[in-house]
Short mmCIF file of C-alpha atoms and ligand atoms in Angstrom, two decimals:
data_model
loop_
_atom_site.label_atom_id
_atom_site.label_comp_id
_atom_site.label_asym_id
_atom_site.label_seq_id
_atom_site.Cartn_x
_atom_site.Cartn_y
_atom_site.Cartn_z
CA MET A 439 20.64 3.24 -9.91
CA ARG A 440 17.05 4.41 -9.99
CA THR A 441 15.05 5.31 -6.86
CA VAL A 442 11.97 3.43 -8.14
CA PHE A 443 12.32 0.44 -10.49
CA TRP A 444 10.71 -2.80 -11.60
CA GLU A 445 12.74 -5.99 -11.24
CA ASP A 446 11.86 -9.68 -10.97
CA HIS A 447 8.11 -8.95 -11.10
CA GLN A 448 8.43 -6.67 -8.09
CA LEU A 449 8.54 -2.95 -7.45
CA LYS A 450 11.82 -2.01 -5.79
CA MET A 451 12.55 1.32 -4.13
CA ILE A 452 15.37 2.89 -2.17
CA ASP A 453 14.12 3.08 1.44
CA GLN A 454 14.34 6.81 2.15
CA ARG A 455 13.46 6.42 5.81
CA VAL A 456 16.83 4.96 6.73
CA LEU A 457 19.22 7.07 4.62
CA PRO A 458 21.93 8.22 5.16
CA ALA A 459 22.59 5.69 7.94
CA ARG A 460 21.81 2.72 5.69
CA PHE A 461 21.27 2.17 1.96
CA GLU A 462 18.50 -0.40 1.63
CA ILE A 463 16.22 -1.50 -1.17
CA ALA A 464 12.63 -2.34 -0.23
CA SER A 465 10.64 -4.77 -2.42
CA PHE A 466 6.88 -4.77 -3.01
CA ARG A 467 4.52 -7.38 -4.39
CA ASP A 468 1.14 -5.81 -3.63
CA HIS A 469 -0.42 -2.41 -4.15
CA LYS A 470 -1.57 -1.94 -0.56
CA ALA A 471 2.03 -2.20 0.64
CA VAL A 472 2.99 0.40 -2.00
CA ALA A 473 0.27 2.75 -0.72
CA GLN A 474 1.64 2.26 2.81
CA ALA A 475 5.19 2.99 1.57
CA ILE A 476 3.99 6.25 0.02
CA GLN A 477 2.20 7.17 3.25
CA ASP A 478 5.13 6.36 5.55
CA MET A 479 7.60 8.01 3.14
CA THR A 480 9.68 4.96 2.29
CA VAL A 481 9.31 6.66 -1.09
CA ARG A 482 8.75 10.42 -1.21
CA GLY A 483 9.02 13.38 -3.58
CA ALA A 484 6.22 14.17 -6.02
CA PRO A 485 7.58 12.48 -9.20
CA ALA A 486 8.83 9.44 -7.26
CA ILE A 487 5.47 8.79 -5.63
CA GLY A 488 3.76 9.18 -9.02
CA ALA A 489 6.01 6.49 -10.55
CA ALA A 490 5.65 4.27 -7.46
CA ALA A 491 1.85 4.51 -7.65
CA ALA A 492 1.89 3.63 -11.37
CA PHE A 493 3.92 0.49 -10.62
CA GLY A 494 1.58 -0.16 -7.68
CA LEU A 495 -1.25 -0.31 -10.19
CA ALA A 496 0.74 -2.79 -12.26
CA LEU A 497 1.09 -4.95 -9.13
CA ALA A 498 -2.68 -4.66 -8.57
CA GLY A 499 -3.21 -6.01 -12.08
CA PHE A 500 -1.08 -9.08 -11.34
CA GLU A 501 -2.73 -9.50 -7.90
CA SER A 502 -6.17 -9.66 -9.49
CA ALA A 503 -7.37 -13.18 -10.35
CA SER A 504 -10.01 -11.79 -12.76
CA SER A 505 -9.95 -13.26 -16.24
CA LEU A 506 -12.61 -10.85 -17.56
CA THR A 507 -11.28 -7.40 -18.46
CA VAL A 508 -14.35 -5.74 -16.97
CA ASP A 509 -13.60 -7.31 -13.57
CA LEU A 510 -9.91 -6.58 -13.87
CA LEU A 511 -10.68 -2.94 -14.62
CA ALA A 512 -12.89 -2.76 -11.52
CA ASP A 513 -10.02 -4.21 -9.42
CA LEU A 514 -7.66 -1.62 -10.91
CA ARG A 515 -10.07 1.22 -10.11
CA ARG A 516 -10.28 0.07 -6.49
CA ALA A 517 -6.48 -0.15 -6.28
CA ALA A 518 -6.10 3.32 -7.84
CA ALA A 519 -8.37 4.76 -5.13
CA VAL A 520 -6.24 3.14 -2.39
CA LEU A 521 -3.01 4.44 -3.92
CA LYS A 522 -4.41 7.92 -4.52
CA SER A 523 -5.49 8.31 -0.91
CA ALA A 524 -1.92 7.73 0.37
CA ARG A 525 -0.91 11.42 0.13
CA PRO A 526 -3.10 14.37 -0.95
CA THR A 527 -0.84 17.28 -1.95
CA ALA A 528 1.40 16.02 -4.78
CA VAL A 529 -0.71 16.01 -7.93
CA ASN A 530 1.76 13.65 -9.64
CA LEU A 531 0.17 10.79 -7.72
CA ALA A 532 -3.30 11.33 -9.23
CA TRP A 533 -1.75 12.30 -12.58
CA ALA A 534 0.18 9.02 -12.91
CA LEU A 535 -2.77 6.88 -11.79
CA GLU A 536 -5.13 8.59 -14.24
CA ARG A 537 -2.63 8.16 -17.06
CA VAL A 538 -2.28 4.42 -16.41
CA MET A 539 -6.05 3.97 -15.98
CA ARG A 540 -6.66 5.65 -19.35
CA VAL A 541 -4.42 3.05 -21.01
CA ALA A 542 -6.23 0.21 -19.21
CA GLU A 543 -9.64 1.58 -20.27
CA LYS A 544 -8.48 1.90 -23.87
CA LYS A 545 -7.33 -1.73 -23.91
CA MET A 546 -10.76 -2.78 -22.67
CA GLU A 547 -12.49 -0.73 -25.40
CA GLU A 548 -10.26 -2.49 -27.93
CA GLU A 549 -11.54 -5.81 -26.49
CA ARG A 550 -8.05 -7.00 -25.62
CA SER A 551 -7.46 -9.88 -23.20
CA ALA A 552 -6.97 -9.46 -19.45
CA SER A 553 -3.37 -10.51 -19.89
CA ASP A 554 -2.83 -7.78 -22.55
CA LEU A 555 -4.38 -5.28 -20.19
CA ARG A 556 -2.03 -6.28 -17.34
CA ASP A 557 1.00 -5.94 -19.63
CA ALA A 558 -0.21 -2.56 -20.93
CA VAL A 559 -0.52 -1.23 -17.37
CA LEU A 560 3.02 -2.32 -16.54
CA ASN A 561 4.37 -0.87 -19.80
CA GLU A 562 2.72 2.48 -19.10
CA ALA A 563 4.17 2.57 -15.58
CA GLN A 564 7.59 1.84 -17.05
CA ARG A 565 7.09 4.64 -19.61
CA ILE A 566 6.22 7.10 -16.83
CA ALA A 567 9.43 6.13 -15.00
CA ASP A 568 11.62 6.39 -18.12
CA GLU A 569 10.08 9.71 -19.17
CA ASP A 570 10.64 11.14 -15.70
CA VAL A 571 14.41 10.74 -16.05
CA GLU A 572 14.42 12.29 -19.51
CA ILE A 573 12.20 15.21 -18.37
CA ASN A 574 14.50 15.87 -15.41
CA LYS A 575 17.53 16.05 -17.69
CA ARG A 576 15.72 18.61 -19.87
CA MET A 577 14.76 20.69 -16.81
CA GLY A 578 18.39 20.46 -15.74
CA GLU A 579 19.54 22.05 -19.00
CA HIS A 580 16.92 24.85 -18.91
CA GLY A 581 17.51 25.60 -15.23
CA ALA A 582 21.30 25.44 -15.32
CA ALA A 583 21.28 28.49 -17.63
CA LEU A 584 19.96 30.47 -14.63
CA ILE A 585 23.00 29.57 -12.49
CA ASP A 586 26.17 31.65 -12.78
CA ASP A 587 29.67 30.41 -12.10
CA GLY A 588 30.40 30.99 -8.40
CA ASP A 589 26.75 31.13 -7.26
CA THR A 590 25.67 30.07 -3.79
CA VAL A 591 22.20 28.57 -3.99
CA ILE A 592 19.73 27.89 -1.18
CA HIS A 593 17.86 24.62 -1.73
CA HIS A 594 14.84 23.39 0.25
CA CYS A 595 13.83 19.80 1.03
CA ASN A 596 15.10 17.04 -1.26
CA THR A 597 14.44 17.32 -4.98
CA GLY A 598 17.20 15.08 -6.24
CA ALA A 599 17.38 11.58 -7.72
CA LEU A 600 15.70 10.32 -4.54
CA ALA A 601 12.61 12.52 -5.02
CA THR A 602 12.24 11.44 -8.65
CA VAL A 603 13.03 8.30 -10.60
CA ASP A 604 16.52 9.66 -11.25
CA TRP A 605 18.49 12.92 -11.63
CA GLY A 606 16.05 15.25 -9.85
CA THR A 607 14.26 18.54 -10.42
CA ALA A 608 15.79 21.53 -8.56
CA LEU A 609 18.76 19.45 -7.43
CA GLY A 610 18.97 18.14 -11.00
CA VAL A 611 19.44 21.75 -12.15
CA ILE A 612 22.26 22.24 -9.64
CA ARG A 613 23.77 18.93 -10.72
CA THR A 614 23.65 19.92 -14.39
CA ALA A 615 25.29 23.28 -13.66
CA HIS A 616 28.01 21.45 -11.69
CA GLU A 617 28.58 19.02 -14.59
CA GLN A 618 28.84 21.99 -16.95
CA GLY A 619 31.83 23.09 -14.90
CA LYS A 620 30.15 25.94 -13.02
CA ARG A 621 31.25 26.33 -9.42
CA VAL A 622 28.08 26.10 -7.33
CA HIS A 623 27.87 26.02 -3.55
CA VAL A 624 24.64 24.76 -2.00
CA LEU A 625 23.18 25.91 1.31
CA VAL A 626 21.05 22.91 2.26
CA ASP A 627 17.99 23.77 4.34
CA GLU A 628 17.78 20.94 6.85
CA THR A 629 13.98 20.94 6.29
CA ARG A 630 12.27 20.21 9.58
CA PRO A 631 10.55 18.06 10.63
CA ARG A 632 11.51 15.11 8.40
CA LEU A 633 14.96 16.56 7.64
CA GLN A 634 14.92 15.69 3.94
CA GLY A 635 17.64 18.32 3.38
CA ALA A 636 20.07 17.28 6.11
CA ARG A 637 19.55 13.55 5.50
CA LEU A 638 18.86 13.13 1.78
CA THR A 639 20.05 16.22 -0.10
CA ALA A 640 23.33 16.27 1.82
CA TRP A 641 23.76 12.55 1.08
CA GLU A 642 23.17 13.12 -2.63
CA LEU A 643 25.52 16.13 -2.80
CA GLU A 644 28.23 13.95 -1.22
CA GLN A 645 27.80 11.43 -4.07
CA TYR A 646 28.03 14.15 -6.73
CA GLY A 647 31.00 15.97 -5.19
CA ILE A 648 29.07 19.27 -5.02
CA PRO A 649 30.19 21.51 -2.13
CA TYR A 650 27.52 22.31 0.44
CA ASP A 651 26.77 23.39 3.98
CA ILE A 652 23.68 22.35 5.91
CA ILE A 653 21.84 25.26 7.49
CA SER A 654 18.88 25.13 9.86
CA ASP A 655 15.73 26.43 8.19
CA ASN A 656 15.70 29.64 10.22
CA MET A 657 19.16 30.67 8.93
CA SER A 658 18.18 31.33 5.32
CA GLY A 659 17.03 34.92 6.06
CA TYR A 660 20.51 35.72 7.37
CA PHE A 661 22.26 34.35 4.28
CA LEU A 662 19.85 36.11 1.92
CA LYS A 663 20.00 39.50 3.66
CA SER A 664 23.79 39.48 3.92
CA GLY A 665 24.22 38.82 0.21
CA LYS A 666 25.71 35.37 0.79
CA ALA A 667 23.19 33.56 -1.45
CA GLN A 668 22.42 34.52 -5.04
CA LYS A 669 19.56 32.16 -5.99
CA VAL A 670 16.85 30.03 -4.37
CA PHE A 671 15.83 26.73 -5.98
CA PHE A 672 13.18 24.23 -4.87
CA GLY A 673 10.72 21.72 -6.34
CA ALA A 674 6.94 21.56 -6.04
CA ASP A 675 4.16 19.14 -5.22
CA ARG A 676 1.53 21.10 -7.08
CA VAL A 677 1.45 24.36 -9.01
CA ALA A 678 -1.95 26.05 -9.45
CA ALA A 679 -3.07 27.67 -12.71
CA ASN A 680 -2.05 31.11 -11.41
CA GLY A 681 1.49 29.98 -10.55
CA ASP A 682 1.02 29.58 -6.78
CA VAL A 683 3.39 26.81 -5.68
CA ALA A 684 2.70 24.17 -3.01
CA ASN A 685 5.94 22.71 -1.72
CA LYS A 686 7.52 21.40 1.46
CA ILE A 687 6.67 23.37 4.58
CA GLY A 688 9.07 26.29 4.98
CA THR A 689 9.24 27.13 1.29
CA TYR A 690 6.95 30.14 1.75
CA MET A 691 9.14 31.75 4.43
CA LEU A 692 12.22 31.10 2.30
CA ALA A 693 10.61 32.70 -0.76
CA LEU A 694 9.46 35.69 1.32
CA ALA A 695 12.96 36.33 2.61
CA ALA A 696 14.43 35.91 -0.88
CA HIS A 697 11.90 38.29 -2.42
CA ASP A 698 12.49 40.91 0.27
CA ASN A 699 16.18 40.82 -0.58
CA GLY A 700 15.83 40.78 -4.38
CA VAL A 701 17.11 37.20 -4.69
CA PRO A 702 15.48 35.21 -7.54
CA VAL A 703 13.23 32.29 -6.60
CA TYR A 704 12.97 29.35 -9.03
CA PRO A 705 10.64 26.37 -8.56
CA VAL A 706 11.69 23.52 -10.88
CA VAL A 707 8.70 21.38 -11.84
CA PRO A 708 7.78 18.83 -14.49
CA THR A 709 4.58 19.84 -16.28
CA SER A 710 2.89 16.85 -14.60
CA THR A 711 3.11 18.88 -11.35
CA ILE A 712 1.15 21.80 -12.83
CA ASP A 713 -2.55 21.47 -12.11
CA LEU A 714 -4.50 23.83 -14.37
CA SER A 715 -7.77 22.59 -12.82
CA ILE A 716 -6.89 24.42 -9.58
CA ALA A 717 -7.30 28.20 -9.94
CA HIS A 718 -5.10 29.27 -7.04
CA GLY A 719 -2.96 27.85 -4.27
CA ASP A 720 -5.49 28.18 -1.44
CA LEU A 721 -7.46 25.37 -3.11
CA ILE A 722 -4.55 22.90 -2.96
CA PRO A 723 -5.12 20.24 -0.28
CA ILE A 724 -2.41 20.43 2.38
CA GLU A 725 -1.46 17.19 4.10
CA GLU A 726 -1.28 17.33 7.89
CA ARG A 727 0.96 14.53 9.19
CA ASP A 728 1.46 12.88 12.57
CA PRO A 729 2.61 15.46 15.19
CA GLU A 730 5.10 12.88 16.44
CA GLU A 731 7.27 13.78 13.41
CA VAL A 732 7.72 17.24 14.99
CA LEU A 733 8.13 15.98 18.54
CA ASP A 734 10.55 13.15 17.69
CA ILE A 735 13.76 15.15 18.11
CA GLN A 736 16.60 14.99 20.63
CA PHE A 737 19.04 17.59 21.93
CA GLN A 738 22.24 16.35 23.60
CA GLY A 739 20.71 12.88 23.69
CA GLU A 740 17.51 13.94 25.43
CA ARG A 741 13.99 14.36 24.11
CA VAL A 742 13.42 18.06 23.38
CA ALA A 743 9.72 18.55 24.10
CA PRO A 744 7.89 17.73 27.35
CA ILE A 745 6.46 14.22 27.17
CA GLU A 746 2.87 15.57 27.10
CA ALA A 747 3.62 18.23 24.44
CA ARG A 748 1.30 18.65 21.47
CA ALA A 749 2.38 19.81 18.00
CA ARG A 750 1.04 20.71 14.55
CA ASN A 751 2.50 19.26 11.39
CA PRO A 752 1.27 20.69 8.07
CA ALA A 753 3.63 19.07 5.56
CA PHE A 754 3.39 21.72 2.82
CA ASP A 755 2.76 25.43 2.35
CA VAL A 756 1.84 27.60 -0.60
CA THR A 757 4.17 30.24 -2.01
CA PRO A 758 2.09 32.92 -3.77
CA ASN A 759 3.01 33.57 -7.40
CA ARG A 760 4.16 37.14 -6.65
CA LEU A 761 7.20 35.69 -4.87
CA VAL A 762 8.15 33.41 -7.78
CA THR A 763 10.66 34.78 -10.33
CA ALA A 764 10.15 32.07 -12.96
CA ILE A 765 9.11 28.40 -13.13
CA VAL A 766 11.52 25.95 -14.79
CA THR A 767 9.82 23.09 -16.69
CA GLU A 768 11.03 20.52 -19.21
CA ASN A 769 9.65 22.77 -21.96
CA GLY A 770 11.54 25.87 -20.87
CA VAL A 771 11.52 28.66 -18.29
CA ILE A 772 8.07 30.21 -17.74
CA HIS A 773 7.94 33.85 -16.60
CA PRO A 774 5.04 35.87 -15.10
CA PRO A 775 2.20 36.50 -15.65
CA PHE A 776 1.79 32.81 -14.82
CA ASP A 777 -2.01 32.76 -15.21
CA VAL A 778 -1.42 33.65 -18.88
CA ASN A 779 1.90 31.97 -19.62
CA LEU A 780 1.20 28.57 -18.03
CA ARG A 781 -1.75 28.22 -20.45
CA LYS A 782 0.17 29.21 -23.59
CA PRO A 783 0.41 26.34 -26.11
CA GLU A 784 4.21 26.58 -26.13
CA SER A 785 4.21 25.82 -22.39
CA ASN A 786 2.75 22.43 -23.40
CA ILE A 787 0.76 21.95 -20.20
CA SER A 788 -2.46 19.96 -20.40
O1 MRU B 2298 7.03 15.23 1.94
P1 MRU B 2298 7.97 15.01 0.79
O2 MRU B 2298 9.37 14.72 1.21
O3 MRU B 2298 7.44 14.00 -0.20
O4 MRU B 2298 7.98 16.41 0.06
C1 MRU B 2298 8.75 16.55 -1.09
C2 MRU B 2298 8.82 17.94 -1.57
O5 MRU B 2298 8.21 18.84 -1.03
C3 MRU B 2298 9.61 18.18 -2.80
O6 MRU B 2298 10.15 19.47 -2.78
C4 MRU B 2298 8.67 18.05 -4.02
O7 MRU B 2298 8.03 16.82 -4.01
C5 MRU B 2298 9.41 18.21 -5.28
S1 MRU B 2298 10.60 16.92 -5.47
C6 MRU B 2298 11.07 16.72 -6.99
#
């Protein structure tokens, strides 16, 4: 089953807020509800929110009563702005919306009917979703070559089928290596504060029969320094032109500890996550979420923090390119210098 799919004229998505306690499918008929679902993380993970936003635009097309393409296009532009504002860091969101809007604009230039335009928007959203699965499988093949039989891998956040349309990015690499018969053990960073590792990655690894242990985020230094982990894999929400990688908060500290101990660090990213318009990582917008996500935690059944406590909650950090060993994409493994190699025609990044 896909994480994000179109069925019965609705967008359907696995509700990632309630896993692993419950497996529920949420249904959407209007784009504003999709924007809300992206914001509240019913759907999350850069490629998954890109596909969800594209389908959200398709819903906006069907919501619009306009019979003139010019009016329909204006409604779509307004909807795209609403969807884009849901989360700022993952570039896949803007990338998918721009791709669908280009198709809509082309249909208008061709003087096609409003109904043709609506269908074209839905078809493009469906193409984005289908391509995502195929791209992930290709990244899986390229990345699995970096995993040796018997490796223990540290993985941050959730980058599996749930974070994409299906299969996954970094977790897709681990899954491919497992299917190739390599013995891989995963140390799953629990990934405070939303616990995507402990809740979602652990749930996925259970389904795939891949052995794992959950570790709290502050344990990775111990495992890296004591030689108990051989590789670090994670995904990304945006990669700048110089190879700086924005990913889930905590990735930077993990990469630092890996680098200090000579352990290779591999972000696994579709080329749609690489933003050549951003020169370096400090320019990537970092989402700051509700502090309650940090404070909403119990120990032995009791609230941890004093009731009046304040917190900070930046959702992402930037790992500088010097800590990155190589970047796995669907077109192959890209090595440093990233400012040169990401722009090479064979990297196929636009
Ligand atoms: O806040 P989230 O859960 O949407 O953050 C997700 C991540 O940081 C993932 O690592 C990233 O999107 C890559 S997933 C294929």
